[in-house]
Coordinates of C-alpha atoms (C1' of nucleotides) in Angstrom, one line a residue:
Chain A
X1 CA 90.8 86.7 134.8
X2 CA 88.2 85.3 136.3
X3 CA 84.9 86.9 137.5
X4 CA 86.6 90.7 137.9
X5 CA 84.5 91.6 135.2
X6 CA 81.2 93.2 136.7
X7 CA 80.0 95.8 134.7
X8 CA 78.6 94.7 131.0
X9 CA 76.4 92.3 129.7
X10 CA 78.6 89.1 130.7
X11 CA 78.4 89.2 134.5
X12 CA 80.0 84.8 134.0
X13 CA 82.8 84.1 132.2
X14 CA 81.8 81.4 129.5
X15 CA 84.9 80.8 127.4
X16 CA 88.6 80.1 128.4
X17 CA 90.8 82.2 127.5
X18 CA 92.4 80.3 125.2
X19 CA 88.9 80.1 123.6
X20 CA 88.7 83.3 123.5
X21 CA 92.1 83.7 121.9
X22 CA 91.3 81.4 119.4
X23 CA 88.1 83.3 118.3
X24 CA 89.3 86.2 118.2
X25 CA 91.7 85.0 115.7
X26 CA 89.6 83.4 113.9
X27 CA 88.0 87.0 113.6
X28 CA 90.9 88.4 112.9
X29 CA 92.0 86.7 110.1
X30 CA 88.5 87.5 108.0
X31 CA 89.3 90.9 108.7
X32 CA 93.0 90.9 108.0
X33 CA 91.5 88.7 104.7
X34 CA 89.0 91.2 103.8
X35 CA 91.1 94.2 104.5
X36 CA 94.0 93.0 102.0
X37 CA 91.0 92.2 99.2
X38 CA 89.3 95.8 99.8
X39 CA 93.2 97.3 99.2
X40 CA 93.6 95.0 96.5
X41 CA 90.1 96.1 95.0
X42 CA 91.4 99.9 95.2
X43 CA 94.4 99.2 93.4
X44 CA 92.7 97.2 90.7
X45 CA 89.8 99.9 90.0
X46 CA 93.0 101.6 88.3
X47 CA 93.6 105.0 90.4
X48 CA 90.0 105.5 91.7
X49 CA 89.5 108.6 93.7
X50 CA 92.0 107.7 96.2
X51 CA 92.0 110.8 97.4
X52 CA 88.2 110.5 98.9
X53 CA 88.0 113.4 100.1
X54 CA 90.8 113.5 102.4
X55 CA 93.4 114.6 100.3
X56 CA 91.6 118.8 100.2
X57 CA 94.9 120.2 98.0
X58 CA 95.8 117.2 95.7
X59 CA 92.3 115.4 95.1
X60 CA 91.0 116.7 92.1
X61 CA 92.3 117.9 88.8
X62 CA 91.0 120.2 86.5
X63 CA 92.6 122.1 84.0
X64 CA 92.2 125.1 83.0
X65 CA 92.3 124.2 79.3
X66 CA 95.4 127.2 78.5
X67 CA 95.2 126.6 74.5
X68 CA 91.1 126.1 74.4
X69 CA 89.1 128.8 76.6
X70 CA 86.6 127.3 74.2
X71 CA 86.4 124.3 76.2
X72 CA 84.9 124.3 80.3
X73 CA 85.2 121.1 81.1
X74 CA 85.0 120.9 85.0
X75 CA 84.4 117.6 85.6
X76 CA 87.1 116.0 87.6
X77 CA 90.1 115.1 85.5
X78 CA 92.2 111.9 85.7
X79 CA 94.8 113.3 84.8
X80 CA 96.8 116.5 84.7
X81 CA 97.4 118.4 82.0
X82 CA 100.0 121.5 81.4
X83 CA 98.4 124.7 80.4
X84 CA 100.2 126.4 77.2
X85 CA 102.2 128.7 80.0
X86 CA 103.5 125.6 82.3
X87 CA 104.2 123.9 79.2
X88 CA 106.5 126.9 77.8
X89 CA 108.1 127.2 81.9
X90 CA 108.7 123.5 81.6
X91 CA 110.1 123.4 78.5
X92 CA 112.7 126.0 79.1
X93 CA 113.3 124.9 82.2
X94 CA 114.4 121.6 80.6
X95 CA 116.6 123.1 77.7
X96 CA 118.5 125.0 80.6
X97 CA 118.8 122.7 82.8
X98 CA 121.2 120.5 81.1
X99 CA 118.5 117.3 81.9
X100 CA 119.3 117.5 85.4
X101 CA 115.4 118.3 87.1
X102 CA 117.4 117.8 90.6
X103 CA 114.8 116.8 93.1
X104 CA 114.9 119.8 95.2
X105 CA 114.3 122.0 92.4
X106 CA 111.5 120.6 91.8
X107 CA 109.4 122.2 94.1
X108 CA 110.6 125.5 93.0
X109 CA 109.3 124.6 89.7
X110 CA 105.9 123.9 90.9
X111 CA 105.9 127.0 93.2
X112 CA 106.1 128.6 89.9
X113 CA 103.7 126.7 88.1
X114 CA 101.2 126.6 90.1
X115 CA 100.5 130.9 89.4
X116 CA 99.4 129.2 86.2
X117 CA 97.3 126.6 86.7
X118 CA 97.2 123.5 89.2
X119 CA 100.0 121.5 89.4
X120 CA 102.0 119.1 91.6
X121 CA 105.6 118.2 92.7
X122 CA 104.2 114.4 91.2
X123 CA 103.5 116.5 87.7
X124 CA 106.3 117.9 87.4
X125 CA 108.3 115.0 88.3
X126 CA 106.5 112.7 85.9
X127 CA 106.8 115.5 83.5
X128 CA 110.5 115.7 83.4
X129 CA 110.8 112.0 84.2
X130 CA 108.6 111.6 80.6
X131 CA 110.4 114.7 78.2
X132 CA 113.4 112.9 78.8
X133 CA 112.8 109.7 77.9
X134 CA 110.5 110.5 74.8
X135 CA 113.5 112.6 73.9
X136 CA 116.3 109.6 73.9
X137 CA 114.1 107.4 72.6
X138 CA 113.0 109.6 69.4
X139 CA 117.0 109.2 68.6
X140 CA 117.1 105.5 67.5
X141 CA 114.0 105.6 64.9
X142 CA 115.8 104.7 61.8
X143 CA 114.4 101.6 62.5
X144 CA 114.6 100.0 58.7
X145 CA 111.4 98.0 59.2
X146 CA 108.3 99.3 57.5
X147 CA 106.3 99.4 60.9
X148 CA 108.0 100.4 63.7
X149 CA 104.5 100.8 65.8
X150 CA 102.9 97.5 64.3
X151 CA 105.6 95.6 66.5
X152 CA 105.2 97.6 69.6
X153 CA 101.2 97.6 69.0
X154 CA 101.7 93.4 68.4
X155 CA 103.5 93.3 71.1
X156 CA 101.3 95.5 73.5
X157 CA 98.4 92.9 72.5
X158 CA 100.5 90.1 73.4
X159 CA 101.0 91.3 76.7
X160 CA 97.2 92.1 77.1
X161 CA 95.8 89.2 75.5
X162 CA 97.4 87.0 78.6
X163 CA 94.2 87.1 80.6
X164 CA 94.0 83.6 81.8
X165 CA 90.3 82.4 81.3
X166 CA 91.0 79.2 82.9
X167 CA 88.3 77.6 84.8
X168 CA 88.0 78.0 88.2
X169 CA 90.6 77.3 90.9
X170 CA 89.9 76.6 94.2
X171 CA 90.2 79.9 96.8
X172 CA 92.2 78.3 99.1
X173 CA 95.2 79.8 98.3
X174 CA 94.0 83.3 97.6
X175 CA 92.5 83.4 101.0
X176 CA 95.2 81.5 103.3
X177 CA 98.6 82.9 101.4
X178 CA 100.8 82.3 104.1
X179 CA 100.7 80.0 107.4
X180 CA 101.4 83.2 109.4
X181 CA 98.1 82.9 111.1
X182 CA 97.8 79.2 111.6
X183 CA 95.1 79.2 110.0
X184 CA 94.8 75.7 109.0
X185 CA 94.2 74.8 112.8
X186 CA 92.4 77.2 113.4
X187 CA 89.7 77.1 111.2
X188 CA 90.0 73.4 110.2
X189 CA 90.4 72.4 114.2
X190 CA 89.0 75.0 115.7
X191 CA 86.1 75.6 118.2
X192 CA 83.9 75.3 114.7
X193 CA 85.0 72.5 113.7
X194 CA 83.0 70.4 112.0
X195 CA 83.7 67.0 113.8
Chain B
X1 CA 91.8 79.2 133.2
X2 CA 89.8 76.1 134.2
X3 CA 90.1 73.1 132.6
X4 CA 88.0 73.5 129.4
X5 CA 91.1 73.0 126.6
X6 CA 92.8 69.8 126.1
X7 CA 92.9 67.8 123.5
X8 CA 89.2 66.7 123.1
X9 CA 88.5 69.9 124.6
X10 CA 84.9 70.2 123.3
X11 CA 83.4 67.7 125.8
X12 CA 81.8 70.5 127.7
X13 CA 79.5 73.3 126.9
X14 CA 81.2 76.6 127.4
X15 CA 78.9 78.9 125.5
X16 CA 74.8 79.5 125.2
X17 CA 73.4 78.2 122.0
X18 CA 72.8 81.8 121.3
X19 CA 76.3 82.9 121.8
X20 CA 77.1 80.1 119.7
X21 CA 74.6 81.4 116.9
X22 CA 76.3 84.8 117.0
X23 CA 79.6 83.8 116.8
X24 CA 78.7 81.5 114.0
X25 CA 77.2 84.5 112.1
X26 CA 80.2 86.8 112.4
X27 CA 82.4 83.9 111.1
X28 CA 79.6 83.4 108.3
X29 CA 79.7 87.2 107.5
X30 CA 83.5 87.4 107.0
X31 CA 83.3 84.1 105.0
X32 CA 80.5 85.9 102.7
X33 CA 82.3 88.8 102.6
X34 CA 85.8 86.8 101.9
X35 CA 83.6 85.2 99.1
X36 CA 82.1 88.2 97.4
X37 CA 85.4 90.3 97.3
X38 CA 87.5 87.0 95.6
X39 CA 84.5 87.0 92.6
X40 CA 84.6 90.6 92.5
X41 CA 88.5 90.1 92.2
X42 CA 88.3 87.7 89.5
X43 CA 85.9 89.5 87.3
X44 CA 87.7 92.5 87.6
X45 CA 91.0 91.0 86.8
X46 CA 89.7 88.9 84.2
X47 CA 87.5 91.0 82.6
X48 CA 89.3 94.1 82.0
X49 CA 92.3 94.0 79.9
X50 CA 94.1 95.6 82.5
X51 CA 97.2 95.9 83.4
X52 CA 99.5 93.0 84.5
X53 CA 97.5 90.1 83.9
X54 CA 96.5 89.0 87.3
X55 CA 97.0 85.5 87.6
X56 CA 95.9 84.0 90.7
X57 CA 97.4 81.0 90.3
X58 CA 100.9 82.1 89.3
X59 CA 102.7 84.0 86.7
X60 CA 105.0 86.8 87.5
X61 CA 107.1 87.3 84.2
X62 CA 105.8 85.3 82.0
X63 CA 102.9 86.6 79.0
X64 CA 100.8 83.9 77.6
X65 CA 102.0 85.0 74.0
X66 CA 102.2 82.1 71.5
X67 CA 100.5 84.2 68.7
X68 CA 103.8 83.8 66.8
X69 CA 105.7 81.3 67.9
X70 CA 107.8 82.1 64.2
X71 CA 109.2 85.4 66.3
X72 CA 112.4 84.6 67.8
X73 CA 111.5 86.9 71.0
X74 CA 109.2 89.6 69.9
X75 CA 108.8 90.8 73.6
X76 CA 109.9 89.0 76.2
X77 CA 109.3 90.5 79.9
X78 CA 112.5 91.7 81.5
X79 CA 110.5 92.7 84.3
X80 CA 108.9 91.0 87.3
X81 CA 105.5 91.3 88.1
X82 CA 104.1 90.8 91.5
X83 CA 100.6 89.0 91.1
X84 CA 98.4 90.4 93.3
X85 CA 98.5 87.6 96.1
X86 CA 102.4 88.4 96.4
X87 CA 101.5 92.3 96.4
X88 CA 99.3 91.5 99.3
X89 CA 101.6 89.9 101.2
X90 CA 104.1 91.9 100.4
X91 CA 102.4 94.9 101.6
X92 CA 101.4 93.6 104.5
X93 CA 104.8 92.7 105.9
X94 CA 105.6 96.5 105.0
X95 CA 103.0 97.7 106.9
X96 CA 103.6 95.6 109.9
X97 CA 106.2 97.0 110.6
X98 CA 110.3 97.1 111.1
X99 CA 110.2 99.7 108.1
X100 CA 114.0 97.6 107.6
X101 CA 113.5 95.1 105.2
X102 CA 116.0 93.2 107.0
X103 CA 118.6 91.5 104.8
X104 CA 118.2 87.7 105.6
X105 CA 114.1 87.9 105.6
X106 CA 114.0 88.9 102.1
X107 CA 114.7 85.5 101.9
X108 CA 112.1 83.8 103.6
X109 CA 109.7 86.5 102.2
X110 CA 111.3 85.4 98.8
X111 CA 110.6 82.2 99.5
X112 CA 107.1 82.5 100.2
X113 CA 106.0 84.3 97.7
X114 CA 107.6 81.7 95.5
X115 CA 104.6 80.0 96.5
X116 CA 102.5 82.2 94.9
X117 CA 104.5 83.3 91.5
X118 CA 107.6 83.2 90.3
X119 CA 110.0 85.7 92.2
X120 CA 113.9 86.2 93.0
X121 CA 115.1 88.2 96.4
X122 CA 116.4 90.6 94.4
X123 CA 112.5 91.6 93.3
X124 CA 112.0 91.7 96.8
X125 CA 114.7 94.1 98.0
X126 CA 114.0 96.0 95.2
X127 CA 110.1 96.2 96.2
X128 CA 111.1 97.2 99.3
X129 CA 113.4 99.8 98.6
X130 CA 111.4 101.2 95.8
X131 CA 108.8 101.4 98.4
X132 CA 109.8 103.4 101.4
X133 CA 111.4 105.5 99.2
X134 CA 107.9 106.6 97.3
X135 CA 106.2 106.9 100.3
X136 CA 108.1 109.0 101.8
X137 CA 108.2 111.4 98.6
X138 CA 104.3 111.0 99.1
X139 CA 102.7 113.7 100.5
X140 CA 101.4 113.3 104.1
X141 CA 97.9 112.2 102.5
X142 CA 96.4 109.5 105.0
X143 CA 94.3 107.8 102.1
X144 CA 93.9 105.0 104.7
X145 CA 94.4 105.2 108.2
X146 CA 97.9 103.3 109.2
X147 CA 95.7 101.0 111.4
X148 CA 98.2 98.5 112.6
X149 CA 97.0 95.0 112.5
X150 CA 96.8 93.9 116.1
X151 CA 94.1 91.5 116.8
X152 CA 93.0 93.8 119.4
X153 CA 92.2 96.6 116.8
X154 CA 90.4 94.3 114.7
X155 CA 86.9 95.1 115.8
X156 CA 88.1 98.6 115.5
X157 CA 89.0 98.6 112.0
X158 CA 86.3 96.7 110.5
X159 CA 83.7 98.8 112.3
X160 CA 85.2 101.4 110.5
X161 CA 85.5 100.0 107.0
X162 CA 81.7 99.1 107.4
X163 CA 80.0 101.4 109.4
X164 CA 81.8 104.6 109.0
X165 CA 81.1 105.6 105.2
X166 CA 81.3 109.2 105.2
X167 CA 84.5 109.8 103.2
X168 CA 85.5 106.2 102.6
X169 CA 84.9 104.6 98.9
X170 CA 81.4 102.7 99.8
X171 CA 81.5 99.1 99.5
X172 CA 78.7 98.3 100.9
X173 CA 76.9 97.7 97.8
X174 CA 79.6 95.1 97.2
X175 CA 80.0 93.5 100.9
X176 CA 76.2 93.7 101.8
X177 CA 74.0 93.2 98.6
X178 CA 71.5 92.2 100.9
X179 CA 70.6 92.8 104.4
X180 CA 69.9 89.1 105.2
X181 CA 72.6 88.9 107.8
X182 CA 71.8 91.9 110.1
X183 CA 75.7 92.4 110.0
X184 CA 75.0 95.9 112.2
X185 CA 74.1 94.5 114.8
X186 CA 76.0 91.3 115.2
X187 CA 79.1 93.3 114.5
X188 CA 78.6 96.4 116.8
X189 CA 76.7 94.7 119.4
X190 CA 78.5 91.2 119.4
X191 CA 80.6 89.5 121.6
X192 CA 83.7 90.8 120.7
X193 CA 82.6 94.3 120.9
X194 CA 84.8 97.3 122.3
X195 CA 83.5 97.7 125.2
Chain C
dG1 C1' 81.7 103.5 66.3
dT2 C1' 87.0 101.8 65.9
dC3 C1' 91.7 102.9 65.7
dC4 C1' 95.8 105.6 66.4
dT5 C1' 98.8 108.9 68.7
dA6 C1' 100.4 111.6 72.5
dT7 C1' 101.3 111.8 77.1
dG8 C1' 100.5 111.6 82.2
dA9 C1' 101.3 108.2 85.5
dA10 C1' 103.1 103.9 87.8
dT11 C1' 106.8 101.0 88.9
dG12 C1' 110.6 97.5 88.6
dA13 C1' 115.4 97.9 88.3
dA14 C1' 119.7 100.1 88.6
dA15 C1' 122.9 103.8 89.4
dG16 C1' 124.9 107.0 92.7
Chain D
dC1 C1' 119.1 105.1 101.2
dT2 C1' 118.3 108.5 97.4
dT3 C1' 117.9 109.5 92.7
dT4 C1' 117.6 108.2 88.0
dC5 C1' 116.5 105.3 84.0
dA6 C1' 113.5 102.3 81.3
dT7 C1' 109.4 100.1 80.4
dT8 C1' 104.7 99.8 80.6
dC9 C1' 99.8 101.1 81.6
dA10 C1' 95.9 104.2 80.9
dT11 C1' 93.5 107.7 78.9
dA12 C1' 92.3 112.1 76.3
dG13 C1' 91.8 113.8 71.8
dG14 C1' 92.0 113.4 67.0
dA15 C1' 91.4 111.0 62.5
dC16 C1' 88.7 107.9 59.9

DNA sequence: GTCCTATGAATGAAAG
DNA sequence: CTTTCATTCATAGGAC
């Protein structure tokens, strides 16, 4: 651990190892920091292409527009929709079914879907996952109140409206969340210390 | 290891003022870099209406409602919400491994990510099982490379996030709005490069 | 332009 | 652990 090191630019050891250790850490846990933000970035820019270019079957949506030939729209799509055909398979599918999409199933589905337009095992799911709760929730909507939606669009504000525009709080605790890394030695009595 | 670390350790030079500069830099970099993603976080949280309300400094169920304070509970959150500093953490004790969430360290997990919101263990077994299990339905798309964390792979996987932006959602208008730092070099020909 | 509706998608919680 | 349910978020498309 001394001087084996001969090839490369340090032919003399200058730091300890625990120096070393400690650097690298220190390092380490601007990276680990930054890494977590960039992920947390992603997630926040709502459902950004994710897919970047890796993902060569699932990245990019377009539909084929079944009901509207009228319409080319090839730009990339956010969001999938059923041609007039998928939508007749899927509705069928889900009157026979007795509710039930079974998870295997689903795939066959899709197999089948997909001769009419581009689709997913995710579309499906969602799909099935959506008709059937729309469906029960249609039931109960002899609500007596004059506005059923006013509540549920008040409500939907509420919930918004909760962006906290307080002033400005100290970053500590967004960028040290846990004492995992020892951190607080480590940068507050490390080998940059201020003294 | 010689004798260059004991308490009051820093008596002796152990590194070149130049070395020293480096080193300083790369710190400096990550710290910039720490510092532009958290702003970038908080506008983008703040500024959008989006989703669950982000609230750095705590929150998990509760909404900021008090329009009506007349309404016995017009909607009150059943639901818990993860802020984003518990997502992180959460996230990254899935990714480091042990894909068990092991039974008695949902409570210490619970317990620190009390620190940062409001949260029962149950969320946290929940979040766990929830999950695996989507990720495994998830098709094999390698959105980002399972790097593991190892402080050893650090250089690694920030040269990659930087430097390699073919394919990768380009942040380098947002790390490096300016080329003051000379981050290239310092972070592919520094002291704690690969080779 | 703003507002509303419909609906695909995401996800916490629970059932099996 | 696997599958399902319930709620919510986000957005396309239409009405005005």
């Amino acid at each position: 651990m001394d001087g084996g090191s001969q090839n490369g630019a340090y032919d003399g050891r200058v730091m300890t190892e625990e120096q070393m250790e400690i650097l690298s850490k220190q390092i380490a846990i601007y990276a680990a920091i930054c890494r977590q933000l960039v992920s947390l970035h992603e997630s926040l820019s709502s459902k950004l292409p994710l897919s970047s270019g890796v993902d060569p079957t699932g990245g990019g949506y377009f539909d084929s527009m079944g009901a509207s030939p009228s319409t080319y729209k090839i730009s990339h799509r956010h969001r999938w929709t059923p041609t007039s055909m998928q939508l007749q398979i899927l509705e069928s599918i889900y009157e026979e079914g007795s509710g039930t999409p079974k998870p295997q199933r689903i795939e066959e589905i899709t197999l089948e879907l997909s001769q009419h337009g581009q689709v997913m095992d995710k579309n499906v799911y969602n799909w099935f996952q959506n008709r059937r709760a729309r469906s029960k929730r249609k039931q109960p909507q002899a609500m007596t109140t004059t506005t059923v939606q006013t509540v549920d669009a008040v409500a939907a504000t509420e919930e918004r409206s909760y962006g906290d525009s307080g002033g400005f709080v100290s970053y500590d605790h967004i960028l040290f969340p846990s004492t995992d890394f020892g951190i607080e030695h480590l940068l507050d009595g490390g080998i940059f210390r201020e003294r």
